[in-house]
XYZ file of C-alpha atoms in Angstrom:
624
model
C -39.148 53.640 38.025
C -36.055 55.289 36.377
C -33.722 52.934 38.220
C -35.701 49.911 37.033
C -35.557 51.003 33.358
C -31.811 51.636 33.637
C -31.232 48.127 34.993
C -33.324 46.574 32.193
C -31.303 48.493 29.484
C -28.028 47.319 31.030
C -29.230 43.729 31.083
C -30.218 43.969 27.287
C -26.792 45.395 26.344
C -25.068 42.538 28.134
C -27.128 39.995 26.179
C -26.291 41.693 22.832
C -22.588 41.737 23.624
C -22.663 38.050 24.447
C -24.260 37.296 21.027
C -21.438 39.103 19.181
C -18.738 37.251 21.061
C -20.502 33.928 20.436
C -20.758 34.591 16.678
C -17.041 35.392 16.296
C -16.135 32.316 18.242
C -18.239 30.064 15.983
C -16.707 31.462 12.727
C -13.214 30.954 14.156
C -13.986 27.365 15.061
C -15.406 26.656 11.526
C -12.191 27.806 9.916
C -9.748 26.098 12.310
C -11.361 22.694 12.976
C -12.676 19.708 11.112
C -16.226 19.438 9.809
C -16.884 16.980 12.640
C -16.231 19.669 15.187
C -18.307 22.080 13.154
C -21.090 19.531 13.092
C -20.750 19.080 16.840
C -20.855 22.791 17.327
C -23.915 23.061 15.151
C -25.608 20.331 17.181
C -24.809 22.174 20.347
C -26.314 25.364 18.988
C -29.445 23.686 17.658
C -30.216 21.210 20.465
C -33.662 21.687 21.937
C -34.012 23.034 25.458
C -36.297 21.056 27.766
C -38.470 23.103 29.990
C -38.152 22.105 33.635
C -41.058 20.060 34.923
C -42.837 21.358 37.991
C -43.055 18.834 40.804
C -45.428 18.767 43.735
C -45.034 21.739 46.088
C -43.309 20.964 49.373
C -45.528 21.270 52.416
C -44.941 24.495 54.383
C -43.738 23.830 57.907
C -45.255 26.324 60.321
C -43.593 27.121 63.629
C -45.201 25.452 66.603
C -47.468 27.905 68.367
C -46.359 28.674 71.915
C -48.937 27.354 74.268
C -48.608 28.820 77.740
C -49.357 26.436 80.578
C -52.734 26.931 82.132
C -52.675 28.716 85.476
C -55.383 29.003 88.079
C -55.706 32.480 89.507
C -55.435 31.999 93.285
C -57.269 33.511 96.190
C -54.906 35.526 98.398
C -57.149 36.909 101.130
C -56.081 39.609 103.555
C -57.926 40.392 106.786
C -57.860 43.848 108.311
C -56.824 43.575 111.952
C -55.872 47.219 112.649
C -58.108 47.744 115.680
C -57.858 44.262 117.186
C -54.069 44.348 116.802
C -53.937 47.490 118.907
C -53.085 50.069 116.256
C -54.894 53.314 117.196
C -52.786 55.741 115.153
C -54.454 58.526 113.138
C -52.387 60.543 110.682
C -52.609 64.347 111.090
C -51.820 66.284 107.901
C -52.769 69.743 109.235
C -55.380 70.416 106.567
C -57.595 73.313 107.560
C -58.936 74.585 104.225
C -55.951 76.526 102.842
C -55.062 73.592 100.553
C -51.277 73.668 101.151
C -49.387 71.089 99.110
C -47.501 69.348 101.983
C -50.890 68.234 103.384
C -51.285 65.794 100.483
C -47.994 63.929 100.582
C -47.512 62.532 104.098
C -48.148 59.068 105.413
C -45.229 56.663 105.842
C -43.682 54.334 108.385
C -41.693 51.187 109.005
C -41.639 47.656 110.349
C -38.402 47.185 112.335
C -37.189 45.350 115.428
C -36.377 48.256 117.773
C -36.168 46.100 120.942
C -34.167 43.166 119.465
C -36.679 40.519 120.537
C -36.857 38.955 117.084
C -40.274 40.226 115.957
C -41.233 43.186 113.816
C -42.358 46.315 115.639
C -44.023 49.294 113.968
C -43.414 53.024 113.549
C -46.121 55.279 112.095
C -44.747 58.675 111.064
C -46.963 61.650 111.745
C -47.210 65.241 110.645
C -48.911 67.901 112.791
C -51.203 70.918 112.693
C -49.743 74.104 111.249
C -48.391 76.623 113.817
C -50.792 79.218 112.392
C -53.830 76.920 112.636
C -56.915 78.455 114.220
C -57.484 75.368 116.354
C -54.556 73.958 118.295
C -54.865 70.554 120.018
C -54.347 70.198 123.738
C -51.935 67.338 123.103
C -49.853 67.754 119.913
C -49.845 64.860 117.462
C -46.683 62.773 117.307
C -45.396 59.728 115.524
C -46.353 56.416 117.143
C -44.156 53.479 118.162
C -45.724 50.040 118.697
C -44.092 46.953 120.217
C -45.103 43.572 118.739
C -45.704 40.640 121.051
C -44.549 38.203 118.346
C -48.075 37.145 117.452
C -49.166 40.287 115.648
C -50.613 42.202 118.575
C -49.120 45.647 119.220
C -48.774 47.872 122.271
C -48.361 51.639 121.920
C -45.072 52.497 123.669
C -44.640 56.024 122.284
C -45.037 57.914 125.558
C -41.647 58.522 127.135
C -39.802 56.907 124.230
C -38.226 60.140 123.001
C -40.166 59.869 119.754
C -43.165 61.631 121.320
C -42.280 65.017 119.822
C -44.331 67.090 117.408
C -42.846 67.563 113.961
C -44.102 67.654 110.404
C -42.830 64.200 109.543
C -43.098 62.482 106.180
C -40.889 59.381 105.896
C -38.347 57.371 107.830
C -35.199 55.297 107.596
C -34.089 52.563 109.990
C -30.512 51.460 110.547
C -27.813 50.889 113.124
C -25.717 54.012 112.467
C -23.246 53.511 115.328
C -22.995 49.672 115.159
C -24.047 49.220 118.801
C -26.628 46.555 117.979
C -29.718 48.789 118.246
C -31.678 50.128 115.237
C -31.700 53.916 115.086
C -34.345 56.096 113.356
C -34.186 58.988 110.939
C -37.410 60.901 110.256
C -37.648 63.173 107.203
C -39.698 66.307 107.679
C -40.968 69.529 106.251
C -38.364 71.645 107.986
C -35.405 70.241 109.883
C -35.004 66.471 109.806
C -34.351 64.336 112.931
C -32.074 61.447 113.812
C -32.936 59.465 116.931
C -30.338 57.147 118.511
C -31.762 53.973 120.021
C -30.523 53.762 123.598
C -32.225 50.437 124.284
C -35.099 49.700 126.662
C -37.481 51.554 124.356
C -35.707 54.912 124.671
C -34.503 57.175 121.853
C -32.375 60.330 121.996
C -32.431 63.085 119.375
C -28.835 63.408 118.139
C -29.591 65.396 114.992
C -27.344 68.355 115.743
C -24.325 66.251 116.733
C -24.817 63.942 113.754
C -25.127 66.816 111.277
C -28.162 65.592 109.344
C -30.833 68.203 110.013
C -30.632 69.667 106.517
C -31.971 73.101 105.722
C -34.650 74.539 107.981
C -36.898 75.318 105.036
C -36.377 72.065 103.129
C -39.102 69.524 102.371
C -37.676 66.013 102.715
C -39.592 62.945 101.619
C -38.286 59.371 101.185
C -34.952 58.495 102.751
C -32.788 55.488 103.429
C -29.580 54.138 104.953
C -27.062 52.499 102.641
C -23.317 51.849 102.723
C -22.337 53.729 99.538
C -18.563 53.403 100.079
C -18.526 49.875 101.543
C -16.539 50.961 104.595
C -18.776 49.016 106.967
C -21.010 51.792 108.273
C -24.336 53.190 107.139
C -24.508 56.358 105.076
C -27.734 58.302 104.521
C -29.595 59.471 101.425
C -32.490 61.921 101.735
C -34.861 62.968 98.979
C -35.990 66.577 98.881
C -39.160 67.388 96.993
C -39.510 71.063 96.034
C -38.751 74.537 97.319
C -41.903 75.409 99.190
C -43.302 78.055 101.532
C -46.817 78.997 102.609
C -46.881 82.407 101.008
C -45.839 81.164 97.574
C -48.351 78.316 97.688
C -51.273 80.533 98.704
C -50.321 83.186 96.202
C -50.566 80.849 93.194
C -54.359 80.569 93.578
C -54.719 77.014 92.267
C -58.291 75.949 91.468
C -60.065 72.817 90.248
C -62.823 74.474 88.241
C -61.976 78.139 88.387
C -63.706 78.464 91.760
C -62.729 75.694 94.197
C -59.306 76.129 95.787
C -57.047 73.207 94.781
C -53.682 71.823 95.824
C -50.734 73.158 93.820
C -48.886 71.491 90.964
C -45.232 70.603 91.471
C -44.528 72.022 87.996
C -45.069 75.499 89.457
C -42.380 75.079 92.131
C -38.612 74.893 91.807
C -36.903 71.553 92.405
C -34.550 70.729 95.253
C -31.258 68.817 95.537
C -31.221 65.610 97.590
C -28.793 65.059 100.447
C -26.117 62.363 100.641
C -24.289 62.018 103.967
C -21.370 59.706 104.659
C -20.888 58.234 108.147
C -17.569 58.314 110.003
C -18.532 55.097 111.820
C -19.638 56.654 115.073
C -22.873 58.166 113.780
C -21.443 61.541 112.708
C -22.187 62.471 109.120
C -20.717 64.688 106.413
C -22.774 66.138 103.589
C -21.091 64.978 100.375
C -24.003 65.719 98.052
C -22.055 68.020 95.749
C -18.671 66.287 95.743
C -20.140 62.831 95.047
C -22.120 63.960 92.020
C -25.760 63.779 93.071
C -26.670 67.445 92.627
C -28.091 67.467 89.105
C -29.155 70.804 87.596
C -31.794 71.495 84.982
C -29.718 72.311 81.861
C -32.253 74.942 80.799
C -32.575 76.873 84.048
C -29.501 75.938 86.085
C -31.605 75.194 89.146
C -32.021 71.855 90.915
C -33.628 69.273 88.615
C -34.910 66.865 91.269
C -38.446 66.776 92.661
C -37.816 63.577 94.489
C -40.408 61.402 96.242
C -39.022 57.871 96.165
C -35.630 56.175 96.459
C -34.126 52.711 96.596
C -30.653 51.237 96.177
C -30.244 48.381 93.652
C -26.834 47.400 92.244
C -27.848 47.687 88.576
C -24.322 47.848 87.105
C -23.195 44.738 89.013
C -20.019 46.255 90.425
C -20.738 45.308 94.026
C -21.552 48.878 95.027
C -25.118 50.114 95.577
C -26.538 52.508 93.005
C -29.258 55.070 93.734
C -32.588 55.074 91.867
C -34.675 58.187 92.460
C -38.342 58.635 91.424
C -39.113 62.266 90.507
C -42.483 63.983 90.203
C -43.118 65.635 86.787
C -39.407 65.686 85.869
C -37.172 62.846 84.717
C -36.174 60.098 87.155
C -32.521 59.854 88.170
C -30.183 56.851 88.301
C -26.881 57.429 90.065
C -24.425 54.717 89.082
C -21.632 54.046 91.584
C -18.070 54.614 90.461
C -15.349 52.458 92.016
C -13.029 55.440 92.152
C -15.695 57.178 94.242
C -18.843 59.187 93.669
C -21.701 58.652 91.255
C -22.495 59.160 87.568
C -26.097 60.076 86.695
C -27.306 58.018 83.714
C -31.073 57.576 83.914
C -31.649 58.679 80.305
C -28.872 56.470 78.990
C -30.147 53.490 80.971
C -33.743 53.992 79.841
C -35.361 54.739 83.208
C -35.691 58.508 83.026
C -38.941 58.777 80.997
C -41.840 56.793 79.657
C -41.650 55.097 76.255
C -42.685 58.329 74.537
C -39.891 60.274 76.171
C -42.106 62.125 78.637
C -41.608 62.603 82.361
C -44.303 61.245 84.679
C -45.560 61.991 88.177
C -43.440 59.350 89.913
C -44.074 58.571 93.592
C -42.853 55.315 95.190
C -40.741 52.500 93.779
C -39.231 49.065 94.375
C -36.897 46.622 92.636
C -36.620 42.843 92.384
C -35.487 39.953 90.195
C -39.173 39.188 89.716
C -38.626 36.655 86.889
C -36.129 34.606 88.948
C -33.404 35.561 86.475
C -30.512 38.025 86.971
C -32.557 40.752 85.231
C -33.548 43.442 87.721
C -37.002 45.038 87.411
C -37.740 48.505 88.782
C -41.408 49.317 89.440
C -42.485 52.936 89.832
C -45.920 54.114 90.858
C -47.067 57.124 88.819
C -49.803 59.734 88.949
C -53.461 59.177 87.989
C -54.005 58.379 84.278
C -50.363 57.324 84.063
C -49.432 53.633 84.046
C -47.185 52.047 86.628
C -43.718 51.719 85.080
C -41.873 48.403 85.064
C -38.369 48.921 83.781
C -36.629 45.607 83.148
C -32.886 45.335 82.612
C -32.020 43.986 79.155
C -28.269 43.663 79.830
C -27.866 41.938 83.230
C -24.280 41.340 84.289
C -22.789 43.527 81.582
C -21.862 46.477 83.733
C -23.826 48.752 81.393
C -27.483 48.642 82.490
C -30.057 49.219 79.766
C -33.724 49.013 80.717
C -36.981 48.831 78.814
C -40.393 49.669 80.212
C -42.360 46.438 79.774
C -45.475 47.495 81.693
C -47.721 47.369 78.650
C -46.524 44.024 77.327
C -46.724 42.177 80.633
C -50.145 43.324 81.771
C -49.311 45.889 84.447
C -49.758 49.091 82.479
C -53.393 49.045 81.327
C -54.894 47.962 84.662
C -52.937 50.513 86.712
C -53.509 53.559 84.538
C -56.553 55.062 86.294
C -55.528 55.235 89.964
C -52.882 57.443 91.613
C -50.144 55.146 92.890
C -47.931 55.932 95.874
C -46.488 52.967 97.777
C -45.191 50.150 95.521
C -43.789 46.838 96.755
C -42.667 43.505 95.280
C -43.995 40.802 97.642
C -44.447 37.045 97.140
C -47.926 37.199 98.589
C -48.794 33.515 98.075
C -45.290 32.028 98.552
C -45.249 30.427 95.105
C -41.705 31.649 94.370
C -42.711 34.549 92.114
C -42.721 38.174 93.264
C -46.119 39.870 93.002
C -46.638 43.640 92.929
C -48.737 45.578 95.467
C -49.686 49.244 95.228
C -51.220 51.666 97.698
C -53.336 54.311 96.031
C -55.196 57.541 96.709
C -55.766 60.943 95.121
C -54.706 64.369 96.344
C -58.023 66.202 95.892
C -61.158 65.440 97.942
C -63.288 67.004 95.197
C -61.572 65.439 92.211
C -64.797 63.828 90.932
C -66.196 67.271 90.172
C -63.735 67.664 87.283
C -62.797 64.031 86.577
C -65.608 61.532 86.720
C -63.220 58.573 86.548
C -61.378 59.642 89.704
C -62.120 59.329 93.414
C -60.278 60.663 96.439
C -60.283 57.237 98.124
C -58.979 54.465 95.857
C -58.508 50.700 96.260
C -55.044 49.150 96.572
C -53.819 46.798 93.846
C -52.496 43.246 94.095
C -51.007 42.193 90.773
C -50.356 38.454 90.883
C -47.269 37.206 89.027
C -48.415 34.421 86.662
C -44.922 33.770 85.284
C -43.052 35.107 82.269
C -44.409 32.350 79.983
C -47.919 33.762 80.252
C -49.359 36.261 77.762
C -50.130 38.583 80.676
C -47.320 38.194 83.161
C -49.274 40.005 85.881
C -53.001 39.786 86.595
C -54.900 42.203 88.847
C -56.783 40.236 91.512
C -60.293 41.393 92.290
C -62.038 41.827 95.651
C -63.348 38.266 95.670
C -59.764 37.006 95.384
C -58.113 39.369 97.877
C -61.116 40.020 100.205
C -63.242 43.097 100.727
C -60.868 44.132 103.516
C -57.973 44.439 101.098
C -60.011 46.113 98.315
C -61.505 48.789 100.598
C -60.884 52.301 99.329
C -58.594 54.678 101.203
C -56.398 57.716 100.724
C -53.304 55.562 100.448
C -49.717 56.769 100.647
C -46.800 54.735 102.072
C -46.769 50.994 102.665
C -44.643 48.510 104.596
C -44.398 44.708 104.747
C -43.360 42.167 107.383
C -44.275 38.795 108.791
C -45.861 40.119 111.956
C -47.167 36.798 113.292
C -44.333 34.401 112.419
C -46.429 32.234 110.093
C -44.129 32.673 107.102
C -46.216 34.837 104.818
C -45.911 38.579 104.420
C -48.408 40.953 106.050
C -48.954 44.573 105.066
C -49.652 47.966 106.541
C -51.108 50.629 104.256
C -50.510 54.180 105.475
C -52.972 56.984 104.805
C -52.949 60.765 104.501
C -55.108 62.309 107.153
C -56.605 59.011 108.328
C -55.990 55.636 109.947
C -53.564 53.068 108.506
C -54.843 49.595 107.695
C -52.979 46.567 109.035
C -53.709 43.605 106.760
C -52.939 40.071 107.876
C -52.077 37.690 105.028
C -54.440 34.693 105.331
C -53.470 32.832 102.157
C -53.829 29.027 102.469
C -52.091 27.705 99.393
C -49.903 25.329 101.436
C -46.637 26.572 99.964
C -43.348 26.202 101.801
C -41.168 29.152 102.713
C -37.840 30.226 104.144
C -36.991 33.462 105.944
C -33.414 34.622 106.290
C -32.003 37.281 108.590
C -28.379 38.412 108.120
C -26.020 40.117 110.525
C -22.799 41.647 109.285
C -19.490 41.650 111.134
C -17.024 43.294 108.747
C -19.733 44.783 106.544
C -22.438 47.019 107.986
C -24.204 45.283 110.873
C -27.625 45.327 109.177
C -26.083 43.750 106.029
C -27.825 46.329 103.860
C -27.022 45.611 100.252
C -26.320 41.904 100.735
C -27.797 39.496 98.189
C -29.222 36.144 99.222
C -29.646 33.387 96.611
C -31.637 30.254 97.396
C -31.268 27.315 94.991
C -34.262 25.004 94.687
C -34.066 21.253 93.969
C -34.851 21.854 90.276
C -31.902 24.272 89.987
C -33.992 27.434 89.958
C -32.374 30.294 91.870
C -34.414 32.815 93.857
C -32.698 36.108 94.704
C -33.464 38.743 97.290
C -31.557 41.873 98.327
C -31.453 43.056 101.915
C -32.737 46.581 101.369
C -35.519 47.939 103.587
C -35.727 51.256 101.720
C -38.655 50.564 99.408
C -42.173 51.756 98.688
C -42.880 55.436 99.454
C -41.557 57.205 102.550
C -41.470 53.784 104.235
C -39.202 50.881 105.199
C -39.867 47.151 105.209
C -38.500 44.533 107.651
C -34.867 43.375 107.451
C -35.434 39.592 107.110
C -36.029 38.451 103.505
C -38.763 35.929 102.686
C -38.518 33.232 100.019
C -41.668 31.502 98.861
C -40.676 27.945 97.821
C -43.927 26.773 96.274
C -44.170 23.001 96.541
C -40.430 22.506 97.222
C -39.976 21.004 100.693
C -36.198 21.521 100.701
C -33.541 23.678 99.099
C -30.159 22.757 97.600
C -28.333 25.564 99.316
C -28.078 29.219 100.202
C -25.441 31.671 98.983
C -24.972 35.036 100.659
C -23.024 37.730 98.814
C -22.121 40.236 101.478
C -21.523 43.935 100.706
C -18.042 44.050 99.222
C -18.472 40.825 97.243
C -17.513 38.097 99.733
C -19.606 34.941 99.265
C -20.708 32.576 102.013
C -22.285 29.165 101.375
C -24.878 28.036 103.876
C -26.589 24.685 104.232
C -30.329 24.890 104.662
C -31.554 22.544 107.384
C -35.247 22.287 106.616
C -37.781 24.822 105.432
C -40.740 26.730 106.925
C -38.432 28.427 109.335
C -36.300 31.501 109.997
C -32.537 31.148 109.527
C -30.132 33.590 111.185
C -26.821 33.927 109.317
C -23.814 35.692 110.814
C -21.127 36.917 108.433
C -18.280 34.375 108.581
C -20.022 32.722 111.517
C -22.404 29.878 112.396
C -26.023 29.910 111.330
C -29.004 29.479 113.624
């Protein structure tokens, strides 16, 4: 109010000063000019002022309301074929009543072509009973290896493979570490990890000691993956470690659900653990460079390891041609290690906007995946979080700038509200109906069998989610499909953990396997019948790593739209997907062309000869 009065006083003084100057001017003119001029001046001073006439008001032009095109929610049915396909695996978590935290977190695996026959075989990673268990099995539980016949039927070939050893396994990574043409296997464990070299003919040899990748004997490793971090043509290895854990500490904390029932522990009550990063010398021997390459982040308040890592993947978010490392952490901030061309990594999750939720809080992050799900250069990173926490969908706002800045758009695009209740583990972007848009699938399940006693909204077994991508022009970009749209087989509740995807029967669409903690996995055949065209592309490197991990494939459609996929099997939670990438083409019955950007930045143009087929592309070589 004081400022307003001061302005009004100033304006009055200005008017009074103008009157004085005008009066002096008029007297001067009367003395110095003729009466005619004085008369003219008098006329000027006394002429009436006409008030402006108000005309008709102009019509207000309102902006045209955006009307999103109508979409019809499709049916994308999945049929469970676990038993008829020959999958007899049962996960053993060792639970015997003590409620030890590692019992809750296992259940991963991979689709991969271990025998080089062109189809996708299957590995189910197993844990085992505790060495102090009262009841010991006659035959120890082991991981299971299944060979695919090319039509989606599997034969258990574990016995005598070298993988038939008991260990407390959690996740796995697949990659040709010695460039001999066979895919090798790394299994992350509670305790020492294991690297198995593929000798061919269905045989694997444990080369952990010689390779130098066992890690600490007391470590708890979770998700893991091969990636060429230094672009020298061989595969390096990143391994997440969860927490510092031992039986005595866990039992001594006396966790309960309701003050009486023993419960599984909270990760907040355990110290974090540093991840491992190993570089490969090209022959399959590794060196631990975790500290020197900048991935050992400490809690600034305590000085101990910050990470409680459960998920990892390797997108190139700063567009420098080198893979970055995105790590999902449980109850502490996520980590984003940005590659530096001079070597090493710079951690910048908080600066990039992917460390916390929109309120600045850490969440219980499990699995994750990334994709250009809008068919633009903007990368989206989806992270499955704990029960009552929404799935995160961080979308890059600065693609191509070299300085990635993300915003969590889960609420605005429809993912957040419908995913809040369940506990999400495996997360995958999959074009389930081949319409050219990447959908999001989640595998869910709680940790506590008795959770309903204290939380009526929660159940131990939970249904998976299929969030169909409607397109960015829709008010809700993603819509959760119900059981009538995905089938009762898909919507069946389970204690879900990891998840993998592959075209197991060579029909072009992507099938799923949902892994479970302490139970059977579910193999789900994709039986969608939308009539969309597709293209599958398998790359083989010559100067880059043989698996072409980190390569980007762009398919240009006749209307100029570009679909992008990255060859990166490390996705989901403690799991790996197949190497070939699948493009749903919708109604397009041809493509303009294919561009492969190999690791290191070299581009290769490929002519697409027809669709609804698999194309094999050799770096600098002919296609098949």
